[in-house]
Amino acid sequence: MFNKLKQFIATLLTLVMFFVPTASVFAQSIDEVSVAEAVYNLETKVENTLLNFLN
């Protein structure tokens, strides 16, 4: 059960790490740098939280 949860969270982390930079590039392309910064900050918080949970 716990291993499946860890696998799910690792998959979620992978998806977040893939989609958030894409969202950042898109936000910058429409000249919304503040949106890109907010998305990047959110990614960093999510990533740190999940990495702490996995360790």
PDB file of C-alpha atoms in Angstrom, residues 21-43:
ATOM      1  CA  PRO A  21       8.290  24.560 -17.032  1.00  0.00           C
ATOM      2  CA  THR A  22       5.996  24.272 -20.066  1.00  0.00           C
ATOM      3  CA  ALA A  23       3.507  26.565 -18.328  1.00  0.00           C
ATOM      4  CA  SER A  24       6.336  28.960 -17.457  1.00  0.00           C
ATOM      5  CA  VAL A  25       7.485  29.154 -21.077  1.00  0.00           C
ATOM      6  CA  PHE A  26       3.905  29.729 -22.226  1.00  0.00           C
ATOM      7  CA  ALA A  27       3.380  32.443 -19.606  1.00  0.00           C
ATOM      8  CA  GLN A  28       6.566  34.217 -20.678  1.00  0.00           C
ATOM      9  CA  SER A  29       5.570  33.983 -24.328  1.00  0.00           C
ATOM     10  CA  ILE A  30       2.382  35.929 -23.567  1.00  0.00           C
ATOM     11  CA  ASP A  31       4.505  38.430 -21.647  1.00  0.00           C
ATOM     12  CA  GLU A  32       3.171  37.544 -18.201  1.00  0.00           C
ATOM     13  CA  VAL A  33       6.442  37.211 -16.313  1.00  0.00           C
ATOM     14  CA  SER A  34       4.699  37.539 -12.948  1.00  0.00           C
ATOM     15  CA  VAL A  35       2.577  34.491 -13.811  1.00  0.00           C
ATOM     16  CA  ALA A  36       5.701  32.548 -14.758  1.00  0.00           C
ATOM     17  CA  GLU A  37       7.328  33.510 -11.450  1.00  0.00           C
ATOM     18  CA  ALA A  38       4.248  32.473  -9.481  1.00  0.00           C
ATOM     19  CA  VAL A  39       4.110  29.126 -11.298  1.00  0.00           C
ATOM     20  CA  TYR A  40       7.826  28.563 -10.704  1.00  0.00           C
ATOM     21  CA  ASN A  41       7.463  29.370  -7.003  1.00  0.00           C
ATOM     22  CA  LEU A  42       4.537  26.968  -6.758  1.00  0.00           C
ATOM     23  CA  GLU A  43       6.556  24.232  -8.478  1.00  0.00           C
TER      24      GLU A  43
END
